[in-house]
Short mmCIF file of C-alpha atoms in Angstrom, two decimals:
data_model
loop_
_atom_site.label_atom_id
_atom_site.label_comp_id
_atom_site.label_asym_id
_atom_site.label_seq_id
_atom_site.Cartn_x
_atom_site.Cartn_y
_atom_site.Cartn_z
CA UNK O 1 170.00 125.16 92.11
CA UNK O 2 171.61 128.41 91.99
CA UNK O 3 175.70 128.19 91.55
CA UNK O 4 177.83 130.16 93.77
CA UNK O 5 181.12 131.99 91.92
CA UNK O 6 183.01 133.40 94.10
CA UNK O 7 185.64 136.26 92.92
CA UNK O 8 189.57 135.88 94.91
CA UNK O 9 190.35 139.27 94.08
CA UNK O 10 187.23 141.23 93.25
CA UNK O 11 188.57 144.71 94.02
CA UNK O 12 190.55 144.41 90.08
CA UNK O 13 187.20 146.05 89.21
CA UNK O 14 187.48 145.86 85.35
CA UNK O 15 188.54 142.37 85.21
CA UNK O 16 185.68 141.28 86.92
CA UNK O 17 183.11 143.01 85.08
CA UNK O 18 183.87 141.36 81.88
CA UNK O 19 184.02 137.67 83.47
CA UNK O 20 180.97 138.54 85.48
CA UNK O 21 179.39 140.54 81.96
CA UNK O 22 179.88 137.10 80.48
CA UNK O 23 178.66 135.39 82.69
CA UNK O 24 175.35 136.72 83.38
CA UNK O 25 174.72 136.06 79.24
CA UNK O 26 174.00 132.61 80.55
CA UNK O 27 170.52 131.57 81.04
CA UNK O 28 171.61 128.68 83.03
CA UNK O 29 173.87 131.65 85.33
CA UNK O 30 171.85 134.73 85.51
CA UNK O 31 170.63 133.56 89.45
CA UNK O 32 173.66 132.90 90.74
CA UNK O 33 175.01 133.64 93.62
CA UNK O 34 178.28 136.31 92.98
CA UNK O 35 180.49 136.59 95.65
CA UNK O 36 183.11 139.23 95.25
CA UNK O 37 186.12 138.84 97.82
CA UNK O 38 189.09 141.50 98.73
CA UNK O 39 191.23 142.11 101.07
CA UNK O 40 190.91 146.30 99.90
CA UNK O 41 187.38 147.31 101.24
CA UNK O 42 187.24 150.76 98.99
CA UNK O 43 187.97 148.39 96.08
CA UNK O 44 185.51 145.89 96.47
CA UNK O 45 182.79 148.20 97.19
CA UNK O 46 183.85 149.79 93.70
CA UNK O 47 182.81 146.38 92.44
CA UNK O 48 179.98 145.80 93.91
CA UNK O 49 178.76 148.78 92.70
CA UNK O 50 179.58 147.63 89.10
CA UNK O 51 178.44 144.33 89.68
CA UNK O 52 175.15 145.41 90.62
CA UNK O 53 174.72 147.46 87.40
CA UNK O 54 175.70 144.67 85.68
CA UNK O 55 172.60 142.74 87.15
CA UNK O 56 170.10 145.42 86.19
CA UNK O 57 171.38 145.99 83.10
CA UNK O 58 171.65 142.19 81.99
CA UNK O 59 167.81 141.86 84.03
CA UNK O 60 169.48 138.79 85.91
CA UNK O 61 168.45 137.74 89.12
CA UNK O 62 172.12 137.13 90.89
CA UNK O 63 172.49 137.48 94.37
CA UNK O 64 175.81 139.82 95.40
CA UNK O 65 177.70 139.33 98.56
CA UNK O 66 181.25 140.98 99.68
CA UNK O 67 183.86 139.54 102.06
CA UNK O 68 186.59 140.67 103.39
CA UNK O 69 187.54 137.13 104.31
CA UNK O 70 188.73 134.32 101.98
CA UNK O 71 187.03 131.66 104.12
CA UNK O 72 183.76 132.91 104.08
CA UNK O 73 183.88 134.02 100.76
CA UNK O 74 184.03 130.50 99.40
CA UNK O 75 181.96 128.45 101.39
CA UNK O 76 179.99 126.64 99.23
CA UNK O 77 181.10 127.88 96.29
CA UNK O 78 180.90 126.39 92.72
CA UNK O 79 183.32 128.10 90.95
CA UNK O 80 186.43 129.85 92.01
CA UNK O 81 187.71 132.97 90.35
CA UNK O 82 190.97 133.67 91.14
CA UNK O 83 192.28 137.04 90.17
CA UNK O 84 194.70 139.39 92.39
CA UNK O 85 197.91 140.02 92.48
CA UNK O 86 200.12 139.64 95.77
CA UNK O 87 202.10 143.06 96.41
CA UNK O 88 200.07 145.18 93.86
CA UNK O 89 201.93 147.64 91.66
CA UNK O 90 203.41 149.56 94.55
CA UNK O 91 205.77 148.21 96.15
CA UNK O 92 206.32 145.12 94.54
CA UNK O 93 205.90 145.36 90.44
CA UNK O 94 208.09 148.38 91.06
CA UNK O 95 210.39 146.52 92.89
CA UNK O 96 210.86 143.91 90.85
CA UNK O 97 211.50 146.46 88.15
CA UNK O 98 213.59 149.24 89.95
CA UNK O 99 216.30 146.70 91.55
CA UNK O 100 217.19 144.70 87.88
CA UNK O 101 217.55 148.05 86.20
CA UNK O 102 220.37 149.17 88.88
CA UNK O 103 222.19 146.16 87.92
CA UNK O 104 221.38 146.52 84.07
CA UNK O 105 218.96 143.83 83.90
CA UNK O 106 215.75 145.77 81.75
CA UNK O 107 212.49 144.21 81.90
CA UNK O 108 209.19 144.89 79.91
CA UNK O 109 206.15 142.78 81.77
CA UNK O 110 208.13 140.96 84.00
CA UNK O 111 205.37 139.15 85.29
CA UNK O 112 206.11 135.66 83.94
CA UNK O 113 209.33 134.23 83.58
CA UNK O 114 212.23 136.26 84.22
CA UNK O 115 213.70 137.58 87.59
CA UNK O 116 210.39 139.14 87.59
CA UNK O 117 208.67 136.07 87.25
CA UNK O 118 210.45 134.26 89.75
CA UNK O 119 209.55 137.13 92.52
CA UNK O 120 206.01 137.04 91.31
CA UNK O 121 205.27 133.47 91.91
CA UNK O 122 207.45 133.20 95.18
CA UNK O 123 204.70 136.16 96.37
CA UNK O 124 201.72 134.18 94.64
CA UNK O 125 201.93 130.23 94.98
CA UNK O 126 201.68 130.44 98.46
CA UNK O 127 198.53 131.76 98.65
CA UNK O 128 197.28 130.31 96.09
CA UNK O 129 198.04 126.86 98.16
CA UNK O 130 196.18 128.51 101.36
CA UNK O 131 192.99 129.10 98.89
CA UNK O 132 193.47 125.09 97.82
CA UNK O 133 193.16 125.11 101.71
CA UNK O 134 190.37 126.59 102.02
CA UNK O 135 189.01 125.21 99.06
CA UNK O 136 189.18 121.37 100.49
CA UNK O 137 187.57 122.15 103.66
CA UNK O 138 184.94 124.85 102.29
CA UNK O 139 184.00 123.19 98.51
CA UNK O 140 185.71 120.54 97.74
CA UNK O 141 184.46 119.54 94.38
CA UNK O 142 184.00 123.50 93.10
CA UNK O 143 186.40 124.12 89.95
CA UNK O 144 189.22 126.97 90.37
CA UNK O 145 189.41 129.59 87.71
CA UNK O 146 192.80 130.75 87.86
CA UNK O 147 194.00 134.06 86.14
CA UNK O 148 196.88 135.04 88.21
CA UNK O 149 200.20 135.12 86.41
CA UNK O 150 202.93 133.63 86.74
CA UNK O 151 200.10 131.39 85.23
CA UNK O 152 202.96 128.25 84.62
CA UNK O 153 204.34 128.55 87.69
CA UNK O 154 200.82 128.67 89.50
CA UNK O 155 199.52 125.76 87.56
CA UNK O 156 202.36 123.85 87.98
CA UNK O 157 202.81 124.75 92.04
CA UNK O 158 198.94 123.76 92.94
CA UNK O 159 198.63 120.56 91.02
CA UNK O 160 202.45 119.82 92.84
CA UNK O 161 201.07 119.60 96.21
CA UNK O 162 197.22 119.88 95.85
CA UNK O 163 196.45 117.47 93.13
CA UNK O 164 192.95 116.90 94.56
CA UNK O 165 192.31 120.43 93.35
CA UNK O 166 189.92 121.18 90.43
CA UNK O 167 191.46 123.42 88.47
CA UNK O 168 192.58 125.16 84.88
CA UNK O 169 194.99 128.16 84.53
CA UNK O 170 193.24 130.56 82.05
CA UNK O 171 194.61 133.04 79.67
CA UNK O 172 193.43 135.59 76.23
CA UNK O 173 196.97 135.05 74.45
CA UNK O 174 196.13 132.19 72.05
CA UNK O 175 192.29 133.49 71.25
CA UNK O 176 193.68 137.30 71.18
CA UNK O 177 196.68 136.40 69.06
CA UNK O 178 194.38 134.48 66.46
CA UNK O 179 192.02 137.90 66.25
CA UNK O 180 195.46 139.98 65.83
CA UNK O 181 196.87 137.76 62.80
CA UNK O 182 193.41 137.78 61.55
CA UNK O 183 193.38 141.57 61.48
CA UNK O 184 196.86 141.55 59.82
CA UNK O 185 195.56 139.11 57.32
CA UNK O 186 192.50 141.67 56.69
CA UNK O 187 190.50 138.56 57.43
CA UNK O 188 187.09 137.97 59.52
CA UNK O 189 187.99 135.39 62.66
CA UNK O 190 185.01 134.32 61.97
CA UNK O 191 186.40 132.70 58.98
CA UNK O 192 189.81 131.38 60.34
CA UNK O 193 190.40 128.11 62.61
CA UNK O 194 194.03 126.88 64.26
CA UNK O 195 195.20 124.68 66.70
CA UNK O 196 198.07 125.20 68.91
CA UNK O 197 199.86 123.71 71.36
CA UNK O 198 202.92 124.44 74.11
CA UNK O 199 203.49 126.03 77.66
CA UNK O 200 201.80 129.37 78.71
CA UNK O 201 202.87 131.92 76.68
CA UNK O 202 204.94 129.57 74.50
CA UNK O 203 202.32 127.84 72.86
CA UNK O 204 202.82 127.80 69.47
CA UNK O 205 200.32 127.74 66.25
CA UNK O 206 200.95 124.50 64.91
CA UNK O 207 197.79 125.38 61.95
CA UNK O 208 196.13 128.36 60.91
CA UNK O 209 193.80 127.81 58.00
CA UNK O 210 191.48 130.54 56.43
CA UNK O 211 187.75 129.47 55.14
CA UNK O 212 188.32 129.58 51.26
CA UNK O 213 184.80 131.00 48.53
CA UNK O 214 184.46 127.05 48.61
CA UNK O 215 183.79 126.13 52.08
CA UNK O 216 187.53 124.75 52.01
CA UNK O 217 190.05 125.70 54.23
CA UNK O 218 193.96 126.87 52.98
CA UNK O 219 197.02 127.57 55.70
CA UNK O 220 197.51 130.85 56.34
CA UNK O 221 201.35 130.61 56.67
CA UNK O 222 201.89 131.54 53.37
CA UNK O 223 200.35 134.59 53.27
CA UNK O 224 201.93 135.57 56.99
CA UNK O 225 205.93 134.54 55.66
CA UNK O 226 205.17 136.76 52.59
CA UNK O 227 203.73 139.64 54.43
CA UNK O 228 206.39 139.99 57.06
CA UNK O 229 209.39 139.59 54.74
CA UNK O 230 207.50 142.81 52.21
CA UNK O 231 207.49 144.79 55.20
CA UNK O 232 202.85 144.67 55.18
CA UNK O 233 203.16 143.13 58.55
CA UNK O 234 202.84 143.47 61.28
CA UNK O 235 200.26 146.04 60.97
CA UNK O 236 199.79 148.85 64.00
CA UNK O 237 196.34 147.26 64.91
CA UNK O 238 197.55 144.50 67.72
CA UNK O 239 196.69 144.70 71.51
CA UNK O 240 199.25 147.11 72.39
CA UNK O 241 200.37 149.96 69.25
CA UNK O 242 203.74 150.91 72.01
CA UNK O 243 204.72 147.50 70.72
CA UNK O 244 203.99 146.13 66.87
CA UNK O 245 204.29 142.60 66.46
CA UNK O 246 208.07 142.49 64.90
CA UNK O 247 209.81 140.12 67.21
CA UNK O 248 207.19 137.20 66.74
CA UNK O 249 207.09 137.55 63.30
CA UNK O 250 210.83 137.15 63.30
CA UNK O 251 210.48 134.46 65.27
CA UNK O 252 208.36 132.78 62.90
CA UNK O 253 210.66 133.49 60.28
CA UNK O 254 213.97 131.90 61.71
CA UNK O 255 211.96 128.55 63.47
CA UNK O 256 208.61 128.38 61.18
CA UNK O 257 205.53 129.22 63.39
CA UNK O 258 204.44 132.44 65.09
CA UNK O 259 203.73 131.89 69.17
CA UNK O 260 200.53 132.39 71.07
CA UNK O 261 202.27 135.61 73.25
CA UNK O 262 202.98 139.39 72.91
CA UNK O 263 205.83 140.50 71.29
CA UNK O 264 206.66 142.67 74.51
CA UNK O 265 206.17 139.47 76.78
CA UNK O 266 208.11 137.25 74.28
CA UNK O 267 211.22 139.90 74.21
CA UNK O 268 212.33 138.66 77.94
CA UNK O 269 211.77 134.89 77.36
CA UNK O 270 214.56 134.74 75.01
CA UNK O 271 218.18 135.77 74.97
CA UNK O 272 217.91 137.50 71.05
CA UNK O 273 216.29 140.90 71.46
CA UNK O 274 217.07 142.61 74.86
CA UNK O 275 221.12 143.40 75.32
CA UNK O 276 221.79 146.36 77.35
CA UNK O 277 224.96 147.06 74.47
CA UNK O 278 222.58 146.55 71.43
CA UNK O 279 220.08 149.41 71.68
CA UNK O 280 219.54 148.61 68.03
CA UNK O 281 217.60 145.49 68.69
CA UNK O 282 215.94 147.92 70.76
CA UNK O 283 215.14 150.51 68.17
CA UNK O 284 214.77 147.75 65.36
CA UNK O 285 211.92 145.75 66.68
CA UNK O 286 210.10 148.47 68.88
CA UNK O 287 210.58 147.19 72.21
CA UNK O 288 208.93 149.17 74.99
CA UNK O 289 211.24 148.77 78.37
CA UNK O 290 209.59 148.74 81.37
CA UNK O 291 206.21 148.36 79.75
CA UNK O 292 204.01 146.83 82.75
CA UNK O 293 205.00 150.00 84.95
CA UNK O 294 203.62 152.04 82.76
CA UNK O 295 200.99 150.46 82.02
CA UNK O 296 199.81 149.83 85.60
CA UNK O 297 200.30 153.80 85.89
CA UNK O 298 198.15 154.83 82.98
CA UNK O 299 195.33 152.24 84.37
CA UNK O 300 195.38 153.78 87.80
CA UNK O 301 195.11 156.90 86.39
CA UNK O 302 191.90 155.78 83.93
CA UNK O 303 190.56 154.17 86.88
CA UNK O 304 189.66 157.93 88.44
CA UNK O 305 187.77 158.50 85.60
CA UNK O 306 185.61 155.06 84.82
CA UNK O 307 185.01 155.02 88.42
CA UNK O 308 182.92 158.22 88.57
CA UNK O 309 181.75 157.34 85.55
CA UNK O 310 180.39 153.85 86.91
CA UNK O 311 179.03 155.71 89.73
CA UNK O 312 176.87 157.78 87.28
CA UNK O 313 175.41 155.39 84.96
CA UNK O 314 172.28 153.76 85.61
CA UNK O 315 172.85 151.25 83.28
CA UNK O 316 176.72 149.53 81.99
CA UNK O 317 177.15 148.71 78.54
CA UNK O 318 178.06 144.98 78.17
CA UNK O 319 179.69 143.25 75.44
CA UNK O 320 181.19 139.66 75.68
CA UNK O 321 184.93 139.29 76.10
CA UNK O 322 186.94 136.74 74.75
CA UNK O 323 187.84 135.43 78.22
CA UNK O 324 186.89 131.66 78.83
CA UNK O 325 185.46 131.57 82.15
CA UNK O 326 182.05 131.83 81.64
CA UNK O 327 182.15 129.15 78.94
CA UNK O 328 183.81 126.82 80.78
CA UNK O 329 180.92 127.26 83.94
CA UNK O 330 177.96 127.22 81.71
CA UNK O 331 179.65 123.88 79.99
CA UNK O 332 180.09 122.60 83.53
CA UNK O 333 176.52 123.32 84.61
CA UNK O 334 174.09 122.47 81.96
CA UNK O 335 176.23 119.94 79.48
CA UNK O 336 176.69 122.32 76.53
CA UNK O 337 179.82 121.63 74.90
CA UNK O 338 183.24 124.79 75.01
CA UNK O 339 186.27 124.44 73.36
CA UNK O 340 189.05 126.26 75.26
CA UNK O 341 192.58 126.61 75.59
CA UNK O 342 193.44 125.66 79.35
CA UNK O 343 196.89 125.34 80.87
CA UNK O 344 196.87 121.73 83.44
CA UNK O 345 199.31 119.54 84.72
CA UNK O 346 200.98 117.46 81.39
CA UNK O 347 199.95 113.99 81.40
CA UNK O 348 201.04 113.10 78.93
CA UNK O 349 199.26 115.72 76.76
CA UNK O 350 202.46 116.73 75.23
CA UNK O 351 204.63 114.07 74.94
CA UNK O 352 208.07 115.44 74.96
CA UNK O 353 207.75 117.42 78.18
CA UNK O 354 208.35 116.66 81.38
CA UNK O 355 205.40 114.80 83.27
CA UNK O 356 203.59 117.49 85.75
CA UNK O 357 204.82 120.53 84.44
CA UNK O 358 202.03 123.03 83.05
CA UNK O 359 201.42 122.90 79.41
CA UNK O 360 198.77 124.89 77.30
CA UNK O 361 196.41 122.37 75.25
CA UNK O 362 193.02 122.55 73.71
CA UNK O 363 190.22 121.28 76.19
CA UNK O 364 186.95 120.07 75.85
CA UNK O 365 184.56 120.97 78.43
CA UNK O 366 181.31 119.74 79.15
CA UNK O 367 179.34 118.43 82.00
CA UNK O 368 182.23 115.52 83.31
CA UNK O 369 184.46 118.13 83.65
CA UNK O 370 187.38 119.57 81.82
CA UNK O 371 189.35 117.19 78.82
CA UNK O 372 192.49 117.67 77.83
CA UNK O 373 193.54 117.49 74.17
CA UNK O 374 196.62 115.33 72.79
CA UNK O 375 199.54 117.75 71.24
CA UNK O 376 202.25 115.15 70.41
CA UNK O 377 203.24 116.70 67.14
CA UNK O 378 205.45 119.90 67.96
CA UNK O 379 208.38 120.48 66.10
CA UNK O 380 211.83 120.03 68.16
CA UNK O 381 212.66 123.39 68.16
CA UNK O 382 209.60 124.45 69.80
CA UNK O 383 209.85 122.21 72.53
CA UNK O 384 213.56 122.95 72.79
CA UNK O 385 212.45 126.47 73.13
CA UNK O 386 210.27 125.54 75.44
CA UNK O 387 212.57 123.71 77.89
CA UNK O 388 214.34 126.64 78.55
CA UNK O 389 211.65 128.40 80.45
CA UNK O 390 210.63 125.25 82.01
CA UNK O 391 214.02 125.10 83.60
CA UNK O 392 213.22 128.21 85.38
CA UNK O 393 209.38 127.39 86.08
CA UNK O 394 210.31 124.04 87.06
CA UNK O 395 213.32 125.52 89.90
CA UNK O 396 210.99 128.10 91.26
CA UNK O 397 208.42 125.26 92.02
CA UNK O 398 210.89 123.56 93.09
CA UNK O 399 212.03 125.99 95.42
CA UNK O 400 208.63 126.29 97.20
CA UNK O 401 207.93 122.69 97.90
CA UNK O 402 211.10 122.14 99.40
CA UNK O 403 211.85 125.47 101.00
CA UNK O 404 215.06 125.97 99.05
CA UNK O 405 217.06 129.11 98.75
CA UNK O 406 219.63 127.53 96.76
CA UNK O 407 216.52 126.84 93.79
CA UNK O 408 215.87 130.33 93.83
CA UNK O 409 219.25 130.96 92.64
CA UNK O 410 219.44 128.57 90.01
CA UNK O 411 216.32 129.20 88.53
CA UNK O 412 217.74 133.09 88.31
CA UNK O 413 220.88 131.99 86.63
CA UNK O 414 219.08 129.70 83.96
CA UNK O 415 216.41 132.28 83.00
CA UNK O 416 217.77 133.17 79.65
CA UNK O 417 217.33 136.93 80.20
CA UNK O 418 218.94 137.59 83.42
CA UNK O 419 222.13 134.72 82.11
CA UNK O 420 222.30 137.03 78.61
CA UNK O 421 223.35 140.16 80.70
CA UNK O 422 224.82 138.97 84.16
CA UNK O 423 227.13 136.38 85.65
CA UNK O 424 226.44 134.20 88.10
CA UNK O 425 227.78 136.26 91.29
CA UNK O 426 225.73 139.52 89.85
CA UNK O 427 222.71 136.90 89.42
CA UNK O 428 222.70 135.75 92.78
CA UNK O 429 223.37 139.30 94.42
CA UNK O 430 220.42 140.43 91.98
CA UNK O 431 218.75 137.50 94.15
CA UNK O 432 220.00 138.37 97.53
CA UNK O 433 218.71 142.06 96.75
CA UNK O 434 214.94 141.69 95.81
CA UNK O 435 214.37 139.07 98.43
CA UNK O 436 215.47 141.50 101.03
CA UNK O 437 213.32 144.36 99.34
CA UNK O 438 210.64 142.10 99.51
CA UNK O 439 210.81 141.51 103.08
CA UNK O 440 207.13 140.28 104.58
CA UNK O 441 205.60 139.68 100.98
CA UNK O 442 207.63 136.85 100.65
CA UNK O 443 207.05 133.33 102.00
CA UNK O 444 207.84 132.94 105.53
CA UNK O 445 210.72 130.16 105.14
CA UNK O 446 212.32 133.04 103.40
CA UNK O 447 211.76 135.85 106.11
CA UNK O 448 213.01 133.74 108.68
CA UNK O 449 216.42 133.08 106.34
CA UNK O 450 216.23 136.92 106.01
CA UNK O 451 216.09 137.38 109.87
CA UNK O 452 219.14 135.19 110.49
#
């Protein structure tokens, strides 16, 4: 029988392209029934354009359909694809960017922890929960997909209150770092394995071994220690060139392994690198402020072109991405065996942190479903490290369950970014501010406190 994937967020056009590219590579996927869901028509027409070139160019036989409603969207679905993100770019990424910087509070993604992190998922979780809704009383046993970020703070805030819920938090950091050191290393990933092991974009590699002439395999560590401390790497060739890999490697340096996340992500998870009176930190390890703005800009701006250009082609190139969505359905559906990295509720998959929190872990995936890896062996300082952006995650979950201002706050003022520059009356005010910019993008609990 034909599976139904249904798309929460269709109209980010590119994104879906390279899960759907994937998975039409899939014998066992190529009739299935797509459907694409947004709540921006001109958007989602975009992709169904795309999607159906996709189709013709793969020669599947998938069935599109586009909705405009969540409900209908995944009736009967198999798989859930959650993608979108609550407030777009404008207003609320430049929101949460525009009101820290007048109180001298600079961000770079501020999409995960952070003050911008903390607005994000207060925007996100809740409808995330009314998709879990939907989800129990539309297809109950399908498996959510979920790509929004904050990706903790979602994981953690569904499996909270819908534990029924099928679901794994996906991300590209730990299989797009491995290609990165790879390329530093001047190595084929081809010939590399590693294991790592931690919370969303503070997992950590706790191996990474290269394939030797022999067949045997040698760590890697070595060789990335020496390189960074000659000044080889990191090299230029990363995911983003505006931001070289300096601050992870110096990571690794000072606490022994290198983590799983950006250098221009990691910069704001940690009090070390961004201080509004050392621009040298700044200058030394090639920090881009307010990187996701511009980034979202240049996109929108590409987006005029690839869209005419989609609109041209007959036919749309497809390669496979690195993403592990289509993996993990195909595993699901006919038995074959994927190994991915999933982020799930800790139950005791890593040991020394908290029960129910979201960690990172290898998974197995096959036909019963999704299996969870052991980590127990990460060094105390790594889960040390860790703990401190669990406090925040942790708060801000915390805050939504029980409708609680006060959390909000707290979370703020233990995010080590925000406590590096601020007090606690400029944290709260900071608070008081982007809730009230916010206005009807946040929950309603919060409006109503807003109103008063």
């Amino acid at each position: 029988m034909a599976k139904k994937i249904c798309f929460i967020g269709a109209g980010s056009t590119i994104f879906m392209k390279n899960i759907l590219g994937d998975v039409l590579h899939y014998p066992a996927l190529k009739n299935a029934h797509i459907a694409l869901m947004d709540i921006d028509e001109t958007r989602l027409l975009e992709s169904q354009l795309v999607a159906q070139k996709l189709i013709l160019s793969l020669k599947a036989d998938s069935k599109i359909t586009t909705h405009l409603l969540q409900r209908e969207a995944l009736d009967g679905a198999d798989f859930v694809v959650v993608c979108f993100q609550i407030g777009g770019f404008e207003p609320c990424t430049v929101t949460d960017f525009e009101i820290p910087k007048s109180f001298g509070l600079d961000q770079t993604i501020g999409d995960t922890l952070g003050i911008g992190g903390i607005m994000r998922g207060l925007r996100t979780v809740p409808h995330l929960w009314s998709i879990c809704e939907d989800m129990l009383a539309l297809c109950p046993d399908a498996v959510m997909l979920q790509y929004v970020n904050p990706m903790a703070i979602n994981t953690w805030a569904i499996s909270a209150r819908y534990p029924m819920i099928k679901q794994v938090g996906l991300c590209h950091s730990v299989q797009g770092t491995a290609e990165e050191l790879a390329r530093d290393l001047g190595r084929d990933i081809a010939d590399i394995r590693y294991r790592a092991g931690g919370i969303n974009h503070m997992a950590f590699f706790l191996s990474f071994e290269g394939r030797q002439s022999d067949g045997s395999w040698a760590d890697l560590y070595p060789d990335l220690r020496d390189g960074y401390l000659e000044g080889r790497f990191p090299t230029h060739t990363g995911a983003n060139p505006r931001c070289p890999n300096f601050i992870r490697y110096e990571v690794m340096k000072h606490f022994g392994l290198f983590v799983t996340e950006s250098s221009e992500h990691f910069a704001e998870y940690v009090p070390w690198f961004l201080k509004s009176h050392r621009p040298d930190l700044v200058k030394k390890f090639q920090i881009p402020i307010d990187e996701y703005p511009k980034r979202c800009e240049e996109q929108i701006d590409a987006w005029k072109d690839q869209v005419v250009a989609f609109r041209e082609a007959a036919h749309i190139e497809v390669k496979q991405s690195h993403e592990y969505a289509a993996q993990i359905m195909n595993a699901l559906s006919t038995g074959d065996t994927a190994i991915i990295y999933g982020n799930l509720a800790n139950n005791g998959f890593i040991p020394q942190l908290p029960d129910g929190a979201a960690v990172e872990v290898p998974c197995l995936v096959d036909a019963n479903g999704i299996h969870p890896s052991s980590v127990p062996d990460i060094p105390p300082q790594f889960i040390a490290l860790m703990r401190t952006n669990l406090n925040v995650q942790d708060l801000t979950v915390q805050a939504l369950l029980e409708e609680n201002r006060d959390h909000i706050y707290h979370a703020a003022m233990l995010d080590p970014r925000a406590a590096a520059e601020l007090d606690l009356d400029q944290i709260k005010a900071l608070v008081d501010a982007l809730l009230a910019a916010h206005g009807d993008w946040m929950p309603k609990w919060l409006q109503k406190e807003e109103a008063a």
